[in-house]
mmCIF file of C-alpha atoms in Angstrom:
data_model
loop_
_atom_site.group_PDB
_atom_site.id
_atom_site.type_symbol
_atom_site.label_atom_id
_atom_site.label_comp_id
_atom_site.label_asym_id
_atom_site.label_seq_id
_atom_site.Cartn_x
_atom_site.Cartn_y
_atom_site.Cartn_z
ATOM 1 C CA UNK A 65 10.619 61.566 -44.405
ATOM 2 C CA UNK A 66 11.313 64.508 -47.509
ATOM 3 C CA UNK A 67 8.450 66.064 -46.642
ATOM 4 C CA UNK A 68 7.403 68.075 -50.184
ATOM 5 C CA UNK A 69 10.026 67.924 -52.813
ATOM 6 C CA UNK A 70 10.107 69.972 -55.881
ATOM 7 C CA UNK A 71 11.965 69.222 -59.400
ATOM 8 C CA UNK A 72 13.521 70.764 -60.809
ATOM 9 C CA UNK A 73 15.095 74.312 -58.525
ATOM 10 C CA UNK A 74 15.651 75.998 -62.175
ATOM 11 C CA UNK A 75 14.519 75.922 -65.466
ATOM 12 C CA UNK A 76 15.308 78.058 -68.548
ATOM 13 C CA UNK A 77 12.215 78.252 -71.281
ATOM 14 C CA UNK A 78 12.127 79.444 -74.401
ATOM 15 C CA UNK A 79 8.057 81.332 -75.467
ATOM 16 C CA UNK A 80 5.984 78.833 -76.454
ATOM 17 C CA UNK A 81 7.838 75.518 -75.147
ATOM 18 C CA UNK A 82 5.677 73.085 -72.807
ATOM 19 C CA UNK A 83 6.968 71.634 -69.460
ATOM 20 C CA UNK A 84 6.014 69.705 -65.965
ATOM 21 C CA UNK A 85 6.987 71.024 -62.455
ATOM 22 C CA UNK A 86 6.743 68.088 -60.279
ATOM 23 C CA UNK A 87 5.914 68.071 -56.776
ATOM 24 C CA UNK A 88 5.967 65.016 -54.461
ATOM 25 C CA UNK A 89 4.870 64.476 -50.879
ATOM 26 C CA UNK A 90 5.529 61.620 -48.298
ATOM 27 C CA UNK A 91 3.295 62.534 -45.547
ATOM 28 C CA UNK A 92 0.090 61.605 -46.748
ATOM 29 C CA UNK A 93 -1.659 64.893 -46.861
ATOM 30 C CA UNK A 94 -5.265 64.712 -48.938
ATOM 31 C CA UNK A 95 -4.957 68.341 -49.941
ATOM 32 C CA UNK A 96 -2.305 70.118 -52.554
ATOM 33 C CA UNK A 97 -1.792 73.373 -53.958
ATOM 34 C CA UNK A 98 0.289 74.904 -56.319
ATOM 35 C CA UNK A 99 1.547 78.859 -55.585
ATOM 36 C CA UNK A 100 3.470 81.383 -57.827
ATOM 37 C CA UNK A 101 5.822 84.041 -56.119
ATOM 38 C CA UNK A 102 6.138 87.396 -57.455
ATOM 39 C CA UNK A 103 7.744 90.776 -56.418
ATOM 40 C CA UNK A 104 5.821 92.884 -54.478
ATOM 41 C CA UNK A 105 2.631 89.603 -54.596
ATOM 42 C CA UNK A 106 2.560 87.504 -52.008
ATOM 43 C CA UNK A 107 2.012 84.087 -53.066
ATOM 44 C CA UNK A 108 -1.044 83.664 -55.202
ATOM 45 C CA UNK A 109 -3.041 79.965 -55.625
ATOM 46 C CA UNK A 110 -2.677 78.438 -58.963
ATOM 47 C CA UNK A 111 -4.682 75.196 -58.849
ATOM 48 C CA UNK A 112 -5.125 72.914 -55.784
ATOM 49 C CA UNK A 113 -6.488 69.422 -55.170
ATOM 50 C CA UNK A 114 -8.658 68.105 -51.984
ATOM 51 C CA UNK A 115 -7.663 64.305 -52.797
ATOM 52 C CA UNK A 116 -6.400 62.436 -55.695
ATOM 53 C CA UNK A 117 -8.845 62.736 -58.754
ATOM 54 C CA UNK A 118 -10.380 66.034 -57.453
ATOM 55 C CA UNK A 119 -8.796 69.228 -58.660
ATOM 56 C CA UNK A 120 -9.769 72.360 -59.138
ATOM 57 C CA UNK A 121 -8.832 76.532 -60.183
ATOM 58 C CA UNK A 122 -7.304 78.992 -57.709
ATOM 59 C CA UNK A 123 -7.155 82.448 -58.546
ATOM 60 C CA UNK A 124 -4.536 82.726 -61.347
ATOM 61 C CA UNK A 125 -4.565 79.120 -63.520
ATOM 62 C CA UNK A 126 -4.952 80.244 -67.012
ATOM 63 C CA UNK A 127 -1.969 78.746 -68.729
ATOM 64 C CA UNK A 128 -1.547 75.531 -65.876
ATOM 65 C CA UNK A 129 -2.878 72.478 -66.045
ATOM 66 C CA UNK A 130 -2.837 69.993 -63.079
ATOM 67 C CA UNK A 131 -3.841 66.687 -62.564
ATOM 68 C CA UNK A 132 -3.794 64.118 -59.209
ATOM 69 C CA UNK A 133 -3.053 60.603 -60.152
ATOM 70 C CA UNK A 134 -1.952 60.124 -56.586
ATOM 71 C CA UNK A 135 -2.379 60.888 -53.051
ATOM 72 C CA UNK A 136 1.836 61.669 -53.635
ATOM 73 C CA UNK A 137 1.986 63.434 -56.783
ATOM 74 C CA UNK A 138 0.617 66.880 -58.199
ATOM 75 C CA UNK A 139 2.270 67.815 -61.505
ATOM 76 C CA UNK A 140 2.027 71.272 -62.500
ATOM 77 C CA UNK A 141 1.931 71.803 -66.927
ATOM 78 C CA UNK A 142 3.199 74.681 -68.252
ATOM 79 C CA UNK A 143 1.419 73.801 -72.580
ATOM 80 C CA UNK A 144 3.008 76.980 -73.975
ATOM 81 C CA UNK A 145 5.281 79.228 -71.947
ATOM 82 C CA UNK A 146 4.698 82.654 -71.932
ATOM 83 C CA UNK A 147 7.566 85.538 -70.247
ATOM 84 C CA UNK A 148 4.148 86.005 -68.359
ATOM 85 C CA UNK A 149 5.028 82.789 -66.067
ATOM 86 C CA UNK A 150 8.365 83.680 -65.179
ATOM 87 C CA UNK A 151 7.931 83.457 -61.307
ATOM 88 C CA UNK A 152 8.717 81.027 -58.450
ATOM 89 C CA UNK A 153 6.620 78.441 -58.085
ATOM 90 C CA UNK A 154 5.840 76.553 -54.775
ATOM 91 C CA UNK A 155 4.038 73.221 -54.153
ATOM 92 C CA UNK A 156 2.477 73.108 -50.592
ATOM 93 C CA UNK A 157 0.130 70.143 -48.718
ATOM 94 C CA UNK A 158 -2.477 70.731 -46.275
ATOM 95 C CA UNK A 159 -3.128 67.606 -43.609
ATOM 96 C CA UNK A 160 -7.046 69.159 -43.594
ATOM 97 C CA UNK A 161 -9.182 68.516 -40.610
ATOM 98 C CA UNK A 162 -8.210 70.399 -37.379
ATOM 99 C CA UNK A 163 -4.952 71.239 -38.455
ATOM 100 C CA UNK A 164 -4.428 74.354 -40.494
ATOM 101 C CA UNK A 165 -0.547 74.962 -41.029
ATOM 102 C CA UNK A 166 0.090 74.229 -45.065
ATOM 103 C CA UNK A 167 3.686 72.858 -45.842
ATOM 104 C CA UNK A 168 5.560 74.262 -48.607
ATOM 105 C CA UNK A 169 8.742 72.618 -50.722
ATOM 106 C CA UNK A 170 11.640 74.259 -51.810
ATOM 107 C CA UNK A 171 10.258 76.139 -54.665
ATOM 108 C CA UNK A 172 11.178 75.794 -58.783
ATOM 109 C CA UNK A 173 12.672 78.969 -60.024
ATOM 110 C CA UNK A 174 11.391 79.589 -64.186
ATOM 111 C CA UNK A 175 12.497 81.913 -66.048
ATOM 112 C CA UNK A 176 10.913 82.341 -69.707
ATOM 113 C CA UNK A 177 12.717 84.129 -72.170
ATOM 114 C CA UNK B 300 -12.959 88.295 -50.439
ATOM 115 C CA UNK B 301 -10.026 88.052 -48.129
ATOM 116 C CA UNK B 302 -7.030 89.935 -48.195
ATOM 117 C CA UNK B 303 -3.948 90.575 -46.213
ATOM 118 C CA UNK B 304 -1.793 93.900 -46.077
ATOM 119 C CA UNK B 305 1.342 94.535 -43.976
ATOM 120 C CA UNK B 306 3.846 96.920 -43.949
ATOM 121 C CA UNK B 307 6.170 97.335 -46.438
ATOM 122 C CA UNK B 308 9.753 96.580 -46.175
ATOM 123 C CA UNK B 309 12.589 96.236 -46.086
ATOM 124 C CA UNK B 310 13.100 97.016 -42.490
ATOM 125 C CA UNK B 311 16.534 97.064 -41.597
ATOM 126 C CA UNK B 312 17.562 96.749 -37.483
ATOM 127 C CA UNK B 313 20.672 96.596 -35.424
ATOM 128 C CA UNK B 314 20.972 93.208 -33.723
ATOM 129 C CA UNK B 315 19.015 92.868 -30.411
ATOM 130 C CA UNK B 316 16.359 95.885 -31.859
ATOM 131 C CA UNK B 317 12.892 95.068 -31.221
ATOM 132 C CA UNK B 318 11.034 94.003 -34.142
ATOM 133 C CA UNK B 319 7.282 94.880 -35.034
ATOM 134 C CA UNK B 320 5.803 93.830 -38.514
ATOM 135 C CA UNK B 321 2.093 95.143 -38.929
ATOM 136 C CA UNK B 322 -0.333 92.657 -40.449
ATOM 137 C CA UNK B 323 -4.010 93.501 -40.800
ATOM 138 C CA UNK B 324 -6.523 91.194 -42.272
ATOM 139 C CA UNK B 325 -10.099 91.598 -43.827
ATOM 140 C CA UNK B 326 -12.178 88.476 -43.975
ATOM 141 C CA UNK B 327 -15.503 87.297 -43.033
ATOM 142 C CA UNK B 328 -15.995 85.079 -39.921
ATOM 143 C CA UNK B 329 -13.605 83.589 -38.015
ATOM 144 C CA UNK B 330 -9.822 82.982 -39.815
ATOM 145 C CA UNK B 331 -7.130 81.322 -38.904
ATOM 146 C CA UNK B 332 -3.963 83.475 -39.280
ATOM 147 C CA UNK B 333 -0.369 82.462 -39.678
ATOM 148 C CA UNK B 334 3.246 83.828 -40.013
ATOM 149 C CA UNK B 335 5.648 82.256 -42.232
ATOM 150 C CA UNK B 336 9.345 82.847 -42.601
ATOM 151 C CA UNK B 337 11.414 82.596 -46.342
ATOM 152 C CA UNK B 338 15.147 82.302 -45.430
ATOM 153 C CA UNK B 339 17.550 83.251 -48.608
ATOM 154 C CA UNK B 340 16.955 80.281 -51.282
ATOM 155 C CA UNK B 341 14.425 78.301 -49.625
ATOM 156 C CA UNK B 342 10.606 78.004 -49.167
ATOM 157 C CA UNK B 343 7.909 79.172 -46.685
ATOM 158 C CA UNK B 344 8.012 77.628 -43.039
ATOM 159 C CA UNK B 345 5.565 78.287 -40.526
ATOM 160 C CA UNK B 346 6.800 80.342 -38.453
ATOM 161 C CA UNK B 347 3.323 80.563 -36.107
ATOM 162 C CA UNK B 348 -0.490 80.266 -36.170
ATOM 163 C CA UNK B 349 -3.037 81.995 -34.197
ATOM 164 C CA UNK B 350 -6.607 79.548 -34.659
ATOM 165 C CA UNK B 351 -8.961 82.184 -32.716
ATOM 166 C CA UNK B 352 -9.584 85.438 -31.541
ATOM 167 C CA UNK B 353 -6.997 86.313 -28.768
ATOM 168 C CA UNK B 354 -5.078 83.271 -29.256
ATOM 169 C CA UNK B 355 -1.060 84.311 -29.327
ATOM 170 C CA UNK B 356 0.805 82.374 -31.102
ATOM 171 C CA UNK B 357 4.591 82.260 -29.965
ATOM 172 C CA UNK B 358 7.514 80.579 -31.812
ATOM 173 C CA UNK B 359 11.853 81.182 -31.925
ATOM 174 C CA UNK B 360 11.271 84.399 -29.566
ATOM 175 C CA UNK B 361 8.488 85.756 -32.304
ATOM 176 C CA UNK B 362 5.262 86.773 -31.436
ATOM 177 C CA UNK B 363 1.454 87.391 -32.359
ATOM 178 C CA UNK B 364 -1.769 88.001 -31.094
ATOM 179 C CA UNK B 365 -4.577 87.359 -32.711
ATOM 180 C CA UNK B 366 -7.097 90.513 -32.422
ATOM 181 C CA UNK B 367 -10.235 90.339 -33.658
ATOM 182 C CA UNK B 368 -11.244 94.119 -32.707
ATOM 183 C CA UNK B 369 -8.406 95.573 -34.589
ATOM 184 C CA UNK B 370 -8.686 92.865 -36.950
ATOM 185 C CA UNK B 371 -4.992 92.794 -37.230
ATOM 186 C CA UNK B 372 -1.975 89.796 -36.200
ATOM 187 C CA UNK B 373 1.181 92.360 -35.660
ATOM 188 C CA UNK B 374 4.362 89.895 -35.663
ATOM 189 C CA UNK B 375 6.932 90.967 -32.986
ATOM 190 C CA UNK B 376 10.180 90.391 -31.284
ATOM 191 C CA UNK B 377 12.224 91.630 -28.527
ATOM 192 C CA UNK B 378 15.877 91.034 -29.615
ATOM 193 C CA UNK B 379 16.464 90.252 -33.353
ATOM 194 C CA UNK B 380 19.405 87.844 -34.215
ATOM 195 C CA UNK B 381 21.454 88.115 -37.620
ATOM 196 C CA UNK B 382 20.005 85.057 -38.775
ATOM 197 C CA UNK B 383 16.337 86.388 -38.574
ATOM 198 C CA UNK B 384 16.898 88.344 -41.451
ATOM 199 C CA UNK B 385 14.296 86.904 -43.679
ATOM 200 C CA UNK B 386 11.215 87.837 -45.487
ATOM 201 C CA UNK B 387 7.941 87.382 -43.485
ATOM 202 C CA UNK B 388 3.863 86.574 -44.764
ATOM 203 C CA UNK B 389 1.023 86.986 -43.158
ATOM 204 C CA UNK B 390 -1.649 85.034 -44.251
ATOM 205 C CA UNK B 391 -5.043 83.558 -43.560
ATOM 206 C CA UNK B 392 -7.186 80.727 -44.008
ATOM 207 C CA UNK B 393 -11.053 81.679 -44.076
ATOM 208 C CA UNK B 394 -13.373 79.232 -42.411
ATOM 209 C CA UNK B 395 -15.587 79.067 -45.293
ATOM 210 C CA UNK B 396 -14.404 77.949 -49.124
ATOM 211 C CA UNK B 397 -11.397 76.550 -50.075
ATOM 212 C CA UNK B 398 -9.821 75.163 -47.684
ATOM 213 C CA UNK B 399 -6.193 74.615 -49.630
ATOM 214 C CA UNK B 400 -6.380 78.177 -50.212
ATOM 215 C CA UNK B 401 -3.833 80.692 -48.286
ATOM 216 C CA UNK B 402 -4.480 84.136 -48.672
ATOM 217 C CA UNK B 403 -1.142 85.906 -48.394
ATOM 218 C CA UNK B 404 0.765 89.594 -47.698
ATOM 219 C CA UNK B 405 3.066 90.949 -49.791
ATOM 220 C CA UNK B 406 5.743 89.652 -47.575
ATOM 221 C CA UNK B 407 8.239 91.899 -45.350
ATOM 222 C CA UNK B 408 12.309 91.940 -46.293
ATOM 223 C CA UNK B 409 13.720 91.742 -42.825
ATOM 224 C CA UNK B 410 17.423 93.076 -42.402
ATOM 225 C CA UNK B 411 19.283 92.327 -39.760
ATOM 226 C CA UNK B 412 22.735 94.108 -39.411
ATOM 227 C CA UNK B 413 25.336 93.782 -36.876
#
């Protein structure tokens, strides 16, 4: 059991190139959500998903694009990279019902020069 | 909307200090409230959750209570290790509207020295 699993750690971009974060689960959770980590920010909500199909904006998604193919899978798109984006980016799932806790991966650290 | 504000860090202890991290919280209704930990290099665990109002929600020797009144989840510890030196969130899940959505604190740097 992995749990949430995040490729790739790091990534180099140059402005203006495209590219996918992936994020994978194995426990079956309906819900997904994508988070960026800055200094001195918290985490902030990107885009999430309440079941595969269904997606839908958080509070900072211009510049992402998501899409649910699966229950497992929620790829995060970078189109055109911007130094804007450089950030950590986490990947968490949410069991939904009674339980509340969200679990995060490991993060993908991007850096866009 | 919601928001979360603790104090800022870092805070920097002697092993075996007691440990206090303010959290206060401003939603409507009823939230649930949480505590995660980020060790060096890795990402957020759950550290604990508090579901209602004077719930206390206890995990690894940490600590919080869940006060409505005060509207406020103050993490806490009696006897900090080295390897609690972390940085700690505070965040909240509103009972109405998103439910993926977290709303988080700035996080605290924890520092724990010998």
């Amino acid at each position: 059991n992995a749990g949430v699993t995040q490729t790739p750690k790091f990534q180099v971009l140059k402005t203006g190139q495209s590219m996918t974060l992936q994020c994978a689960q194995d426990m079956n959770h309906e819900y997904m959500s994508w988070y960026r980590q800055d200094p001195g920010m918290g985490l902030r909500l990107i885009h999430y998903s309440v079941g595969a199909g269904i997606t839908d904006q958080g509070e900072v998604p211009n510049g992402y694009n998501v899409s649910r193919s699966t229950t497992e899978d929620f790829p995060l798109r970078l189109l055109s990279a911007a130094p804007s984006q450089t950030s950590v980016y986490f990947c968490a799932t949410f069991p939904g019902g009674a339980r509340r806790e969200q679990y995060f991966g490991p993060g993908t650290r991007l850096t866009v020069t | 909307g919601d928001s979360v504000t603790q104090m800022e860090g870092p805070v920097t202890l002697s092993e075996e200090a007691f440990l206090t991290i303010n959290c206060t919280y401003t939603a409507t209704g009823y939230p649930s409230l949480f505590w995660y930990v980020q060790y060096p290099g890795e990402g957020l665990q759950l550290l604990l959750k508090a579901t209602k109002a004077d719930d206390k929600g206890s995990n690894k020797g940490f600590e919080a209570t869940y006060r409505k009144e005060t509207t406020s989840f103050h993490l806490e510890k009696g006897s900090v290790q080295v390897s609690d030196s972390a940085v700690y969130f505070c965040a909240l899940r509103g009972d109405t509207g998103t439910a993926s959505k977290l709303t988080f604190g700035t996080g605290t740097r924890l520092q724990v020295t010998l």
